[in-house]
Amino acid sequence: MRVSYLIMSSCFFRKIITKLKKKKKYYFKIRAYRITSGKKVIGAWSKIKSVKIKK
């Protein structure tokens, strides 16, 4: 069985992380970015989100 976790930040971006181990806790941080006038403008990092994989 393949275990995965979906990270979603607003309706514009999502990332599915695969090959996670069962019954283990993972920590994630995300940050937003936008391309304005050809330059990448990067936002601040989010707080740490912890997720425990079940099954």
Short mmCIF file of N, CA and C in Angstrom, two decimals:
data_model
loop_
_atom_site.label_atom_id
_atom_site.label_comp_id
_atom_site.label_asym_id
_atom_site.label_seq_id
_atom_site.Cartn_x
_atom_site.Cartn_y
_atom_site.Cartn_z
N MET A 1 0.84 -1.17 0.00
CA MET A 1 0.00 0.00 0.00
C MET A 1 0.89 1.24 0.00
N ARG A 2 0.53 2.20 -0.81
CA ARG A 2 1.28 3.44 -0.89
C ARG A 2 0.59 4.50 -0.05
N VAL A 3 1.31 5.10 0.87
CA VAL A 3 0.77 6.12 1.75
C VAL A 3 1.21 7.47 1.22
N SER A 4 0.28 8.42 1.15
CA SER A 4 0.63 9.75 0.68
C SER A 4 -0.11 10.80 1.49
N TYR A 5 0.35 12.04 1.42
CA TYR A 5 -0.28 13.14 2.13
C TYR A 5 -0.37 14.30 1.17
N LEU A 6 -1.51 14.96 1.18
CA LEU A 6 -1.76 16.09 0.29
C LEU A 6 -1.57 17.39 1.04
N ILE A 7 -0.71 18.24 0.51
CA ILE A 7 -0.53 19.58 1.06
C ILE A 7 -1.22 20.54 0.11
N MET A 8 -2.12 21.35 0.64
CA MET A 8 -2.84 22.29 -0.22
C MET A 8 -2.74 23.69 0.37
N SER A 9 -2.35 24.62 -0.43
CA SER A 9 -2.24 26.01 -0.03
C SER A 9 -3.10 26.82 -0.99
N SER A 10 -4.23 27.28 -0.54
CA SER A 10 -5.25 27.98 -1.33
C SER A 10 -5.69 27.08 -2.49
N CYS A 11 -6.30 27.63 -3.48
CA CYS A 11 -6.81 26.80 -4.57
C CYS A 11 -5.85 26.77 -5.75
N PHE A 12 -4.67 27.34 -5.63
CA PHE A 12 -3.77 27.46 -6.76
C PHE A 12 -2.70 26.38 -6.84
N PHE A 13 -2.40 25.74 -5.74
CA PHE A 13 -1.27 24.81 -5.75
C PHE A 13 -1.56 23.65 -4.81
N ARG A 14 -1.14 22.47 -5.22
CA ARG A 14 -1.19 21.34 -4.31
C ARG A 14 -0.05 20.39 -4.65
N LYS A 15 0.38 19.69 -3.65
CA LYS A 15 1.50 18.78 -3.81
C LYS A 15 1.18 17.50 -3.07
N ILE A 16 1.31 16.37 -3.74
CA ILE A 16 1.10 15.07 -3.11
C ILE A 16 2.46 14.46 -2.82
N ILE A 17 2.71 14.20 -1.57
CA ILE A 17 3.98 13.60 -1.15
C ILE A 17 3.73 12.12 -0.95
N THR A 18 4.49 11.30 -1.66
CA THR A 18 4.28 9.85 -1.62
C THR A 18 5.44 9.16 -0.88
N LYS A 19 5.29 7.88 -0.72
CA LYS A 19 6.30 7.02 -0.09
C LYS A 19 6.57 7.40 1.36
N LEU A 20 5.51 7.76 2.09
CA LEU A 20 5.64 8.03 3.51
C LEU A 20 5.42 6.75 4.28
N LYS A 21 6.08 6.62 5.39
CA LYS A 21 5.97 5.41 6.21
C LYS A 21 4.72 5.46 7.07
N LYS A 22 4.13 4.28 7.31
CA LYS A 22 2.95 4.18 8.14
C LYS A 22 3.30 4.43 9.61
N LYS A 23 2.35 4.95 10.36
CA LYS A 23 2.47 5.19 11.80
C LYS A 23 3.69 6.04 12.16
N LYS A 24 3.99 7.02 11.33
CA LYS A 24 5.11 7.92 11.59
C LYS A 24 4.61 9.36 11.52
N LYS A 25 5.26 10.26 12.25
CA LYS A 25 4.85 11.65 12.27
C LYS A 25 5.78 12.46 11.37
N TYR A 26 5.20 13.29 10.51
CA TYR A 26 5.96 14.13 9.60
C TYR A 26 5.64 15.59 9.88
N TYR A 27 6.60 16.45 9.59
CA TYR A 27 6.45 17.88 9.81
C TYR A 27 6.65 18.60 8.49
N PHE A 28 5.79 19.57 8.21
CA PHE A 28 5.84 20.30 6.94
C PHE A 28 5.80 21.80 7.19
N LYS A 29 6.46 22.53 6.31
CA LYS A 29 6.35 23.98 6.27
C LYS A 29 6.14 24.35 4.80
N ILE A 30 5.33 25.37 4.55
CA ILE A 30 5.12 25.82 3.18
C ILE A 30 5.29 27.33 3.11
N ARG A 31 5.50 27.82 1.92
CA ARG A 31 5.53 29.25 1.71
C ARG A 31 5.03 29.57 0.32
N ALA A 32 4.41 30.70 0.20
CA ALA A 32 3.81 31.11 -1.06
C ALA A 32 4.81 31.90 -1.89
N TYR A 33 4.59 31.87 -3.19
CA TYR A 33 5.38 32.74 -4.05
C TYR A 33 4.51 33.19 -5.21
N ARG A 34 4.92 34.28 -5.81
CA ARG A 34 4.19 34.84 -6.95
C ARG A 34 5.22 35.44 -7.89
N ILE A 35 4.97 35.33 -9.16
CA ILE A 35 5.87 35.93 -10.15
C ILE A 35 5.26 37.25 -10.58
N THR A 36 5.96 38.33 -10.29
CA THR A 36 5.50 39.67 -10.60
C THR A 36 6.57 40.38 -11.42
N SER A 37 6.20 40.80 -12.60
CA SER A 37 7.13 41.50 -13.50
C SER A 37 8.38 40.68 -13.76
N GLY A 38 8.24 39.37 -13.86
CA GLY A 38 9.36 38.50 -14.16
C GLY A 38 10.23 38.15 -12.96
N LYS A 39 9.90 38.66 -11.78
CA LYS A 39 10.66 38.35 -10.57
C LYS A 39 9.81 37.51 -9.65
N LYS A 40 10.44 36.59 -8.95
CA LYS A 40 9.74 35.74 -7.99
C LYS A 40 9.73 36.43 -6.63
N VAL A 41 8.53 36.71 -6.15
CA VAL A 41 8.35 37.32 -4.83
C VAL A 41 7.94 36.20 -3.88
N ILE A 42 8.74 35.99 -2.83
CA ILE A 42 8.53 34.86 -1.93
C ILE A 42 7.99 35.36 -0.59
N GLY A 43 6.95 34.68 -0.09
CA GLY A 43 6.37 35.01 1.20
C GLY A 43 7.11 34.35 2.35
N ALA A 44 6.63 34.58 3.55
CA ALA A 44 7.25 34.01 4.74
C ALA A 44 6.87 32.54 4.88
N TRP A 45 7.68 31.79 5.61
CA TRP A 45 7.38 30.39 5.87
C TRP A 45 6.18 30.29 6.81
N SER A 46 5.39 29.25 6.63
CA SER A 46 4.26 29.00 7.53
C SER A 46 4.77 28.41 8.84
N LYS A 47 3.86 28.29 9.80
CA LYS A 47 4.21 27.57 11.02
C LYS A 47 4.31 26.09 10.69
N ILE A 48 4.95 25.34 11.55
CA ILE A 48 5.14 23.91 11.30
C ILE A 48 3.82 23.18 11.46
N LYS A 49 3.49 22.37 10.48
CA LYS A 49 2.29 21.54 10.49
C LYS A 49 2.74 20.10 10.67
N SER A 50 2.20 19.42 11.70
CA SER A 50 2.58 18.03 11.91
C SER A 50 1.42 17.13 11.50
N VAL A 51 1.77 16.01 10.89
CA VAL A 51 0.78 15.06 10.41
C VAL A 51 1.24 13.66 10.79
N LYS A 52 0.34 12.89 11.40
CA LYS A 52 0.65 11.50 11.70
C LYS A 52 -0.05 10.63 10.69
N ILE A 53 0.71 9.78 10.01
CA ILE A 53 0.17 8.89 8.99
C ILE A 53 -0.48 7.69 9.68
N LYS A 54 -1.72 7.43 9.35
CA LYS A 54 -2.45 6.33 9.97
C LYS A 54 -2.37 5.09 9.07
N LYS A 55 -2.99 4.05 9.50
CA LYS A 55 -3.08 2.77 8.80
C LYS A 55 -1.78 2.04 8.87
#
